[in-house]
PDB file of C-alpha atoms in Angstrom:
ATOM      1  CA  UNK Z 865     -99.742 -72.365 -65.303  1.00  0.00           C
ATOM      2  CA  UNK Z 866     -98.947 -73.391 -61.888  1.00  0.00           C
ATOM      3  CA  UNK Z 867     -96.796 -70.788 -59.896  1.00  0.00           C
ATOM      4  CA  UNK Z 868     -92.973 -72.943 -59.260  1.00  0.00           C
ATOM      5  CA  UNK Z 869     -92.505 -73.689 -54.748  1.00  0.00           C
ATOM      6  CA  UNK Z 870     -89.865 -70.550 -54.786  1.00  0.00           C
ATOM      7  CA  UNK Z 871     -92.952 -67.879 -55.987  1.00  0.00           C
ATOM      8  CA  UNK Z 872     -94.488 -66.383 -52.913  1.00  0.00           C
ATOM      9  CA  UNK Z 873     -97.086 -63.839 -52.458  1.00  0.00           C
ATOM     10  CA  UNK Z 874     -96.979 -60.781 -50.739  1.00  0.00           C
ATOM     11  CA  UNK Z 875    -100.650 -59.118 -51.444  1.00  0.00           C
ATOM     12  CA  UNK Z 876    -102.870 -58.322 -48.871  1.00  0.00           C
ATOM     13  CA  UNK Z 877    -106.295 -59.508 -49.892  1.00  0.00           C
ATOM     14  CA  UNK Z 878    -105.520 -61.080 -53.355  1.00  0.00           C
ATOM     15  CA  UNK Z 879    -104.333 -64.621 -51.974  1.00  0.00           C
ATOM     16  CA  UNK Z 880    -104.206 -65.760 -55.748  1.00  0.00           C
ATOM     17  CA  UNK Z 881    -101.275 -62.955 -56.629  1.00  0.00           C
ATOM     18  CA  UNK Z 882     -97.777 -63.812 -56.843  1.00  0.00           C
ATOM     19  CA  UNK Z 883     -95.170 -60.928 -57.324  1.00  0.00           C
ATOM     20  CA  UNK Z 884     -91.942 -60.801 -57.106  1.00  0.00           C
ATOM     21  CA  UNK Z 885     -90.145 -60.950 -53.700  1.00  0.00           C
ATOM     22  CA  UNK Z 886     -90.127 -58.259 -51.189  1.00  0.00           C
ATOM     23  CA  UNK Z 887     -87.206 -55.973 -51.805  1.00  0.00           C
ATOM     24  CA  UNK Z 888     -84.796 -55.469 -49.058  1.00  0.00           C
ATOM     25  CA  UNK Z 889     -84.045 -52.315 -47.913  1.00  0.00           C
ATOM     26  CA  UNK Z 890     -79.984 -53.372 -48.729  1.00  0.00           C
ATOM     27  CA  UNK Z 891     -81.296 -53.403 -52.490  1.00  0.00           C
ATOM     28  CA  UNK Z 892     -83.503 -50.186 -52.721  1.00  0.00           C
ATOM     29  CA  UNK Z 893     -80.538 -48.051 -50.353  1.00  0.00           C
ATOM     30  CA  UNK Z 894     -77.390 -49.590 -52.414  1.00  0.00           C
ATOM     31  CA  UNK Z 895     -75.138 -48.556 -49.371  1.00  0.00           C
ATOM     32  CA  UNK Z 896     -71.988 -49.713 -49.547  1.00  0.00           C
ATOM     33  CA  UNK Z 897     -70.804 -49.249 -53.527  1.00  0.00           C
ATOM     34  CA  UNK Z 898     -71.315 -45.197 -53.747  1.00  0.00           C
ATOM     35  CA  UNK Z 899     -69.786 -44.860 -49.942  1.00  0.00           C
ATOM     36  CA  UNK Z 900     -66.489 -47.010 -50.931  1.00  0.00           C
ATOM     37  CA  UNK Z 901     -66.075 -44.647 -54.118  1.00  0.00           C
ATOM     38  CA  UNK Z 902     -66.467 -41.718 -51.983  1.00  0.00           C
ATOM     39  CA  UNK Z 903     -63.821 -42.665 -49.328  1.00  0.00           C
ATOM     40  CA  UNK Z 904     -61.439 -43.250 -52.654  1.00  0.00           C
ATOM     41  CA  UNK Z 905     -61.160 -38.926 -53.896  1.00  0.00           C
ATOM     42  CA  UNK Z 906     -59.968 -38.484 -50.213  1.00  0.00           C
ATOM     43  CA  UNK Z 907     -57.565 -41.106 -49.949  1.00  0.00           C
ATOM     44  CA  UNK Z 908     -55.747 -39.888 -53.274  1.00  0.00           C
ATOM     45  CA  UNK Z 909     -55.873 -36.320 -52.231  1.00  0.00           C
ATOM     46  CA  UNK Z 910     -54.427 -37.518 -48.357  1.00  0.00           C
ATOM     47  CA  UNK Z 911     -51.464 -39.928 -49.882  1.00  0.00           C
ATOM     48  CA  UNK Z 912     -50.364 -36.705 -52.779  1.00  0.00           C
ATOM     49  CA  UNK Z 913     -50.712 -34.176 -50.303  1.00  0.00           C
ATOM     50  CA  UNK Z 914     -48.266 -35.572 -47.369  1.00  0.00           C
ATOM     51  CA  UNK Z 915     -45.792 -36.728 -50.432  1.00  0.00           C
ATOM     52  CA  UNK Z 916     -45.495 -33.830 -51.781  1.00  0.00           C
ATOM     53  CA  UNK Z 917     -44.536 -32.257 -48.858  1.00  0.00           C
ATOM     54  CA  UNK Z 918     -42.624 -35.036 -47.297  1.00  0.00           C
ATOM     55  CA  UNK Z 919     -40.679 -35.520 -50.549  1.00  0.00           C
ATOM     56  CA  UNK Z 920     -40.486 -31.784 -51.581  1.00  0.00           C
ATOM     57  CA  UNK Z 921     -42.114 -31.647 -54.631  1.00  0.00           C
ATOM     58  CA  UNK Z 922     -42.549 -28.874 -56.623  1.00  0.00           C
ATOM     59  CA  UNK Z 923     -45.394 -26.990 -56.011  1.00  0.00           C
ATOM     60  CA  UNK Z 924     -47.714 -26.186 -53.072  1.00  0.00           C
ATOM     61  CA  UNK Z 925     -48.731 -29.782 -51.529  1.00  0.00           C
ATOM     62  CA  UNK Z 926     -51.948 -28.905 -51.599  1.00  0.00           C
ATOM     63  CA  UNK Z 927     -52.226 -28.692 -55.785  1.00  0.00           C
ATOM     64  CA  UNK Z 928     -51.296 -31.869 -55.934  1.00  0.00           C
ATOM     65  CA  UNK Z 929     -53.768 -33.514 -53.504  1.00  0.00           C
ATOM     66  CA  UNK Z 930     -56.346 -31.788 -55.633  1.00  0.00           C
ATOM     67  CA  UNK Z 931     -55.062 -33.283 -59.118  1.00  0.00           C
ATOM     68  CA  UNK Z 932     -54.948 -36.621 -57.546  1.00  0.00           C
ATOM     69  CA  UNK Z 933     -58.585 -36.287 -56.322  1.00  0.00           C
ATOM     70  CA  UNK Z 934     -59.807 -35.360 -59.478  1.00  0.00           C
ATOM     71  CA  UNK Z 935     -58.009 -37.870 -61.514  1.00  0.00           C
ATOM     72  CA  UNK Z 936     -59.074 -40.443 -58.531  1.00  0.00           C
ATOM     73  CA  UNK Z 937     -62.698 -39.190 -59.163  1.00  0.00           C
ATOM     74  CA  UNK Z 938     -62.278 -39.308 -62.697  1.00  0.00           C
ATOM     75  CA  UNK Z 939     -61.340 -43.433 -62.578  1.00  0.00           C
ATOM     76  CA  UNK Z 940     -64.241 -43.992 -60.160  1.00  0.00           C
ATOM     77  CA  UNK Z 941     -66.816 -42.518 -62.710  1.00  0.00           C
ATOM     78  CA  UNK Z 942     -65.528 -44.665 -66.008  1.00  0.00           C
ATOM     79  CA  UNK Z 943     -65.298 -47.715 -63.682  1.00  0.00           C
ATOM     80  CA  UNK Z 944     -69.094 -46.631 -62.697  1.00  0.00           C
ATOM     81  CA  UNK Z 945     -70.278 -46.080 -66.546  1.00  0.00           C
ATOM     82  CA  UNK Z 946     -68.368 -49.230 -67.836  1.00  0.00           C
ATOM     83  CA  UNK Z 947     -70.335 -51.158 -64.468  1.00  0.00           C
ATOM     84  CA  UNK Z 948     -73.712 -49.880 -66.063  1.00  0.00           C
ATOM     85  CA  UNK Z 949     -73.887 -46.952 -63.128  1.00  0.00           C
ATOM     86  CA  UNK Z 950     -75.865 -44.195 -63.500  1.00  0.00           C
ATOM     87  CA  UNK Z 951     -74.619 -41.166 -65.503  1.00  0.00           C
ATOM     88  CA  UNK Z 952     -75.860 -38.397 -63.315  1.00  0.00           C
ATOM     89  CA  UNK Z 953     -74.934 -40.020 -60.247  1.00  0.00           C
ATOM     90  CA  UNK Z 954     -71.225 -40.202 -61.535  1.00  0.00           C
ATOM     91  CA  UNK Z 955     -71.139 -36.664 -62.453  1.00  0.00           C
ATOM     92  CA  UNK Z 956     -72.580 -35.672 -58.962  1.00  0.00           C
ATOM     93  CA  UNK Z 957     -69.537 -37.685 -57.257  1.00  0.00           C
ATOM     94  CA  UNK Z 958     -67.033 -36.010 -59.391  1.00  0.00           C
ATOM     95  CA  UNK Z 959     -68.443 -32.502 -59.159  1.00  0.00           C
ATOM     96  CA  UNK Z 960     -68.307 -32.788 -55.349  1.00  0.00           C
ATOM     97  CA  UNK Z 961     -64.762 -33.439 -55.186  1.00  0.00           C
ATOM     98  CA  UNK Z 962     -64.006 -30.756 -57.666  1.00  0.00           C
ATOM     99  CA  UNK Z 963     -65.746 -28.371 -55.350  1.00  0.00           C
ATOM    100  CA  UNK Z 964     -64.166 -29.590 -52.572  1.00  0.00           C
ATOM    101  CA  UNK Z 965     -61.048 -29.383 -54.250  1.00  0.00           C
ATOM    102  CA  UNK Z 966     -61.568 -25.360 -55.338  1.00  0.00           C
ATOM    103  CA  UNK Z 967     -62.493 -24.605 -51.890  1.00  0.00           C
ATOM    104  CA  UNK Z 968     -58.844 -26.638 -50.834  1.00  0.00           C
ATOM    105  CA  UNK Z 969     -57.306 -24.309 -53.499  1.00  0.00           C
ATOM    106  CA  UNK Z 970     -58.301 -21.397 -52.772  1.00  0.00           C
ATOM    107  CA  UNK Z 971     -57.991 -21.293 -49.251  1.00  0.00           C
ATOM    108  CA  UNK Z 972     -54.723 -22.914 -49.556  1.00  0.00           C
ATOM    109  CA  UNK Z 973     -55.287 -25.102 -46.270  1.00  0.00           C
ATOM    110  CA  UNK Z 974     -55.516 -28.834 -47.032  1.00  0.00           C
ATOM    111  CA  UNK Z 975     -57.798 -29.572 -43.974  1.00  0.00           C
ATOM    112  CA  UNK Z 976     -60.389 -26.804 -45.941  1.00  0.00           C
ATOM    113  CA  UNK Z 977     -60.617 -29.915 -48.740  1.00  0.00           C
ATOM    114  CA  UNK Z 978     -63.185 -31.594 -45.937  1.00  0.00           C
ATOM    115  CA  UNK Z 979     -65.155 -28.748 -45.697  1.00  0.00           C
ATOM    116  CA  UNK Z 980     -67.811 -29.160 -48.108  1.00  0.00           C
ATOM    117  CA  UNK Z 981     -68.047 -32.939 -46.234  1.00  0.00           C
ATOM    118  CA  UNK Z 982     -68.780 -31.400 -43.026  1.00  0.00           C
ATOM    119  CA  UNK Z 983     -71.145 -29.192 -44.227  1.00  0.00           C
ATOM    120  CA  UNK Z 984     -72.522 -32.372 -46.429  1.00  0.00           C
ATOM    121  CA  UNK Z 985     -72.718 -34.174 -42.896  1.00  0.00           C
ATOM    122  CA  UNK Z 986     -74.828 -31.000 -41.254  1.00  0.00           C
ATOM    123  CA  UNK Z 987     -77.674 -30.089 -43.636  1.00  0.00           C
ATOM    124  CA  UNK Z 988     -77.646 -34.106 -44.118  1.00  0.00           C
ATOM    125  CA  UNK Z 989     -78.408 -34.555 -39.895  1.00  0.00           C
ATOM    126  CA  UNK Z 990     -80.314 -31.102 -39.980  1.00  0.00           C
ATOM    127  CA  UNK Z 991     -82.840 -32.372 -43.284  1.00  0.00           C
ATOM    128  CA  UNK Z 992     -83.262 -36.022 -42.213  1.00  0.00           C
ATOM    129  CA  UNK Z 993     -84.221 -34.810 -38.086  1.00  0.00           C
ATOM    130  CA  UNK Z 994     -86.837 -32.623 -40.002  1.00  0.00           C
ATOM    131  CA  UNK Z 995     -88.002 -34.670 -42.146  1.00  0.00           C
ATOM    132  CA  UNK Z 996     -89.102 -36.834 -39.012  1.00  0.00           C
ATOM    133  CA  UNK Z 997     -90.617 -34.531 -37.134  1.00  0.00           C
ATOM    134  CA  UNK Z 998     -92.826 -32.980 -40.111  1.00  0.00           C
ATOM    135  CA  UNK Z 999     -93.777 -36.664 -40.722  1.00  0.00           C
ATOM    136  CA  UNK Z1000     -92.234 -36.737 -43.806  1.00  0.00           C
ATOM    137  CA  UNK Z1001     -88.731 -39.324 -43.035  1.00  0.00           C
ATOM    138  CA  UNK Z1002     -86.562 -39.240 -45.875  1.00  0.00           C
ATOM    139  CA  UNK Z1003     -86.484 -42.976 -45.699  1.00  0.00           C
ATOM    140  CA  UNK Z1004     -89.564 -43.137 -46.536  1.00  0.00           C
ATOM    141  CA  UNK Z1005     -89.316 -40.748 -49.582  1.00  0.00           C
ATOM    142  CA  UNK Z1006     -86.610 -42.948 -50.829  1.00  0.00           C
ATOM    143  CA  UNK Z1007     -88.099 -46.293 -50.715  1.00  0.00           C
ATOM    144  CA  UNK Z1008     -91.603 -45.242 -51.246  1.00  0.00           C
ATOM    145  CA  UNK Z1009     -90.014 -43.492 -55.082  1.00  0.00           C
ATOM    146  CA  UNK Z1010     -88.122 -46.518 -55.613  1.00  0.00           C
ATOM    147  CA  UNK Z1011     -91.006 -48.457 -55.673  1.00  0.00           C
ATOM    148  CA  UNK Z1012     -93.134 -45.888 -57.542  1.00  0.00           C
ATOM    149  CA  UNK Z1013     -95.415 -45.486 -54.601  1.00  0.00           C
ATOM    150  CA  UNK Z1014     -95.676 -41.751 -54.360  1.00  0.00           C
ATOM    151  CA  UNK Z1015     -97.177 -40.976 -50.823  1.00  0.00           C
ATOM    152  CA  UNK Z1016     -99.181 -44.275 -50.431  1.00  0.00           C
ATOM    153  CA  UNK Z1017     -96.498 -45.270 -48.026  1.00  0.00           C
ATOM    154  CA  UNK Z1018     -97.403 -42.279 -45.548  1.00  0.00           C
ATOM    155  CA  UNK Z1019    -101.254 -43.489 -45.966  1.00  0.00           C
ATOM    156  CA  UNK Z1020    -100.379 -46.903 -43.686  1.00  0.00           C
ATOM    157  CA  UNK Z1021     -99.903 -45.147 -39.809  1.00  0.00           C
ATOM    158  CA  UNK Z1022     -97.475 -48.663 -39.542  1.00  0.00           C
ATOM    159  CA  UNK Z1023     -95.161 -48.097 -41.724  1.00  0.00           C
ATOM    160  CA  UNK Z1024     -94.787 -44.629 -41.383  1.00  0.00           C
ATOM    161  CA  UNK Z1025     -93.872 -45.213 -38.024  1.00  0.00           C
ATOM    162  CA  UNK Z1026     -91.061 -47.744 -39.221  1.00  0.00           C
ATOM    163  CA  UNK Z1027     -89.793 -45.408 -41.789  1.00  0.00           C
ATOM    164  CA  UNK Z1028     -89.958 -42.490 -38.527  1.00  0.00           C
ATOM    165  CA  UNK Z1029     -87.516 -44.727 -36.193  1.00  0.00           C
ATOM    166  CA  UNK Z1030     -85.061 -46.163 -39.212  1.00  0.00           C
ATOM    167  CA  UNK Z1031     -84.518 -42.056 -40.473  1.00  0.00           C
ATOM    168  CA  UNK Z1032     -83.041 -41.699 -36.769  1.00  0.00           C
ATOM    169  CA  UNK Z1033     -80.741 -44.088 -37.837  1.00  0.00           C
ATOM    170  CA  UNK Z1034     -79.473 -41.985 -40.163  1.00  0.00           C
ATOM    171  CA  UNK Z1035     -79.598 -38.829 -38.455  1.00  0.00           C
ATOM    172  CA  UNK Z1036     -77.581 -40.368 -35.852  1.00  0.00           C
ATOM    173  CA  UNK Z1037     -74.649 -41.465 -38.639  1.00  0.00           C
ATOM    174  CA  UNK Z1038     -74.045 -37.986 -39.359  1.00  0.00           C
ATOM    175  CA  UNK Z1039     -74.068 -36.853 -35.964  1.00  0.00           C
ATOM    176  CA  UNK Z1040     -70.981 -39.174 -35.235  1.00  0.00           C
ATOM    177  CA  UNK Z1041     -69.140 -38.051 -38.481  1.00  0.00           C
ATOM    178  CA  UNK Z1042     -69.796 -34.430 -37.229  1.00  0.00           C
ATOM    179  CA  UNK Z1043     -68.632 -35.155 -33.562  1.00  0.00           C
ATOM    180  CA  UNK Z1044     -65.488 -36.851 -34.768  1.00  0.00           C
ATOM    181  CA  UNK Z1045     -64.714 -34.874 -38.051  1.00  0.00           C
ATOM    182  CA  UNK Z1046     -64.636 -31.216 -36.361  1.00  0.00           C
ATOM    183  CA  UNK Z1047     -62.526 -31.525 -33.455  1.00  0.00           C
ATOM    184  CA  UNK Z1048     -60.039 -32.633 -36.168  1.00  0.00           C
ATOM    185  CA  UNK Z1049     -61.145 -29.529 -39.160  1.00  0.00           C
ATOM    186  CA  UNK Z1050     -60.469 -27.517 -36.463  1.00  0.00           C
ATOM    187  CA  UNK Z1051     -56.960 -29.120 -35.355  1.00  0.00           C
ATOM    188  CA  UNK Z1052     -55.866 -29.220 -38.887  1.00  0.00           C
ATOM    189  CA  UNK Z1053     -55.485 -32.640 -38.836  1.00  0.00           C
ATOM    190  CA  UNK Z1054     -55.426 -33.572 -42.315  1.00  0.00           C
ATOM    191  CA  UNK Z1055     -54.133 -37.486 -41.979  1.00  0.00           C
ATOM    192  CA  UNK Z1056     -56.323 -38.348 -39.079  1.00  0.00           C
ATOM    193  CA  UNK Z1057     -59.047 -36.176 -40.941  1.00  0.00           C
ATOM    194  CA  UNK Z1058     -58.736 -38.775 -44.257  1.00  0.00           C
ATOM    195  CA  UNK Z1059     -58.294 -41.854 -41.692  1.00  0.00           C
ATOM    196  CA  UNK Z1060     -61.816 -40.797 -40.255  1.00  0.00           C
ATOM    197  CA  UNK Z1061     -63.514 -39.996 -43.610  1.00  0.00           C
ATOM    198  CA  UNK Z1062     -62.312 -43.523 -44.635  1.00  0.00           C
ATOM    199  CA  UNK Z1063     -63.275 -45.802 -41.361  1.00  0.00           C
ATOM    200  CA  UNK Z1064     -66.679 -43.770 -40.976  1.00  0.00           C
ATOM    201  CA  UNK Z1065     -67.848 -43.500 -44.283  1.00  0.00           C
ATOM    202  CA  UNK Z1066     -69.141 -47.006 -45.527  1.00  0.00           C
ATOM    203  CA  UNK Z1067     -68.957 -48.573 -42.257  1.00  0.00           C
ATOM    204  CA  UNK Z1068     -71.312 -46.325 -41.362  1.00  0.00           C
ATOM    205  CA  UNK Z1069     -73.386 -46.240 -44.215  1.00  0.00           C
ATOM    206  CA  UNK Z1070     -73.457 -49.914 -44.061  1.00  0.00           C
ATOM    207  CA  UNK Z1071     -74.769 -50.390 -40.788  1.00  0.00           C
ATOM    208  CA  UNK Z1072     -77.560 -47.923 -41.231  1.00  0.00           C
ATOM    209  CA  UNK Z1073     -78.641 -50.040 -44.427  1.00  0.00           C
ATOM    210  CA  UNK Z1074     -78.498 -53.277 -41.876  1.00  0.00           C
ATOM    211  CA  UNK Z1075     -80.531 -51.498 -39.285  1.00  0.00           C
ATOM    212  CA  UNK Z1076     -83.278 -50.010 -41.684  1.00  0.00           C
ATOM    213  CA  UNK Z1077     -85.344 -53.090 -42.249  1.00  0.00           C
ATOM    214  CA  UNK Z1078     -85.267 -53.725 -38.864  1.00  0.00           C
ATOM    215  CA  UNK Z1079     -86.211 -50.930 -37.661  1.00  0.00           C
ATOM    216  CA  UNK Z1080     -88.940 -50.168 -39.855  1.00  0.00           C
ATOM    217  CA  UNK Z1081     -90.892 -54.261 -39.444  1.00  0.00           C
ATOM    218  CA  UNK Z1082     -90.309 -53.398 -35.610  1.00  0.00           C
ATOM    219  CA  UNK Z1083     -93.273 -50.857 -36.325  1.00  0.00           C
ATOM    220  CA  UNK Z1084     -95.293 -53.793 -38.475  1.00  0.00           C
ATOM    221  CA  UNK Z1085     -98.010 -55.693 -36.995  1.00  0.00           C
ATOM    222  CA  UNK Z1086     -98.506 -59.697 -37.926  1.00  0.00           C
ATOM    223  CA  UNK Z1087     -99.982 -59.593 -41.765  1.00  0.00           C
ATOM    224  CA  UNK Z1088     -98.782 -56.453 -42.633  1.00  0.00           C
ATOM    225  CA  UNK Z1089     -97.819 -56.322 -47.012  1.00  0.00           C
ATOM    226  CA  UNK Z1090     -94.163 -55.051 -45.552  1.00  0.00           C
ATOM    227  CA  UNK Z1091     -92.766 -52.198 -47.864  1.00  0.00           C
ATOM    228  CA  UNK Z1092     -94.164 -52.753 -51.057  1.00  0.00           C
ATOM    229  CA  UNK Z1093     -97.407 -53.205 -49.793  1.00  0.00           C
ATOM    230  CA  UNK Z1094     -98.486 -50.597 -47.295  1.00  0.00           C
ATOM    231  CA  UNK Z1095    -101.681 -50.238 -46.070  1.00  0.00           C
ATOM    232  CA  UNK Z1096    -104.050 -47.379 -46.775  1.00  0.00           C
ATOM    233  CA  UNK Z1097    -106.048 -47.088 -43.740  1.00  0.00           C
ATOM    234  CA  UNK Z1098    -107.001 -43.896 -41.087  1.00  0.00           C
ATOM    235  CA  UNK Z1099    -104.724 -41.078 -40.521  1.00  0.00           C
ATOM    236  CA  UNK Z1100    -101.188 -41.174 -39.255  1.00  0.00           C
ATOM    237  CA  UNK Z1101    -101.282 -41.231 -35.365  1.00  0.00           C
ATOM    238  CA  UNK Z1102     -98.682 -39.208 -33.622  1.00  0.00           C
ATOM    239  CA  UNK Z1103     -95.221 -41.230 -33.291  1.00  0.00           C
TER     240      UNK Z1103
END
């Protein structure tokens, strides 16, 4: 059976292979869907919390930005399962919020429901800048699972370097949300606080999934497999 003009192959080597199409990084990294559902908790909790104390309602403010985050949360998880998402995914998004909420409760300061996202944003920078400089980029964990690669992927010097200079990519996304997101914590700022959680959530997100692929074939030589394909060769050389 004749492989059909749109098969290609991508196998070093094995000339006679066809396999599926490369996968882009925007496939393996999702992005965008799981940021927007994020920004949606916050912007539930923002609009209760500054009606309920612009219209007086019963109650401190802040309970009812927590219900509506919940119950926002909540909605995003059954549209999620009904879409085919995955379960435990779901059930991380909404147990994030409902800490987030607690720590909003119990504190009793609304700005205190962003907490747990700063914190997020830290050990987030802090764990992917590591993981570069032990050699071990997070990017490279991802894709190389979602493939089923294991480690092969830190085997090819190449593409370890790629995965290396896309994870600063990443680093650098949380650094922003940090540098914009604490100045504001720290001035109470709960509106502005939501405003930036919304405009530098899947923006963000979505650029780093842009720049990834980039990133990482500006480390590939001519003939390299790309990602699904790396190539097992000497040990890494320093970056």
């Amino acid at each position: 059976m004749r492989a059909s003009p749109g098969d290609r192959s991508v196998s070093i080597g094995h000339p006679q292979q066809v396999t599926s199409p490369e996968p882009s990084l925007t496939e393996l990294l999702g992005g965008r869907g799981g940021a927007v559902d994020a920004t949606v908790p916050v912007a539930a909790f923002v609009l209760a919390w500054a009606a309920a104390g612009a219209l007086g309602w019963p109650g401190q403010p802040v309970v009812w930005g927590g219900g509506a985050a919940v119950l926002a949360a909540g909605a995003v998880g059954v549209v999620r399962l009904r879409a085919g998402g995955r379960p435990r995914a779901v059930v991380f998004g909404l147990l994030g919020v409902t800490v987030a909420v607690i720590v909003a409760l119990a504190t009793g300061r609304a700005a205190d429901f962003f907490l747990v996202r700063l914190l997020g944003n830290a050990v987030s920078a802090l764990a992917w800048a590591v993981s570069i400089v032990v050699r071990w980029p997070l990017l490279g964990l991802i894709v190389g699972t979602a493939l089923g690669q294991q480690a092969r992927w830190r085997r090819d010097p190449d593409l370890l370097r790629g995965y290396q200079r896309a994870s600063w990519a990443w680093v650098l996304q949380y650094v922003v949300r940090l540098a914009v997101f604490l100045p504001l914590y720290f001035a109470d700022a709960v509106v502005a606080l939501g405003i930036a959680q919304t405009v530098l959530t899947w923006p963000l997100v979505a650029v780093c999934v842009a720049l990834s692929w980039p990133l990482v074939r500006s480390a590939l030589p001519a003939g390299h497999g790309g990602i699904r394909h790396p190539a097992e060769r000497s040990r890494p050389r320093p970056e």
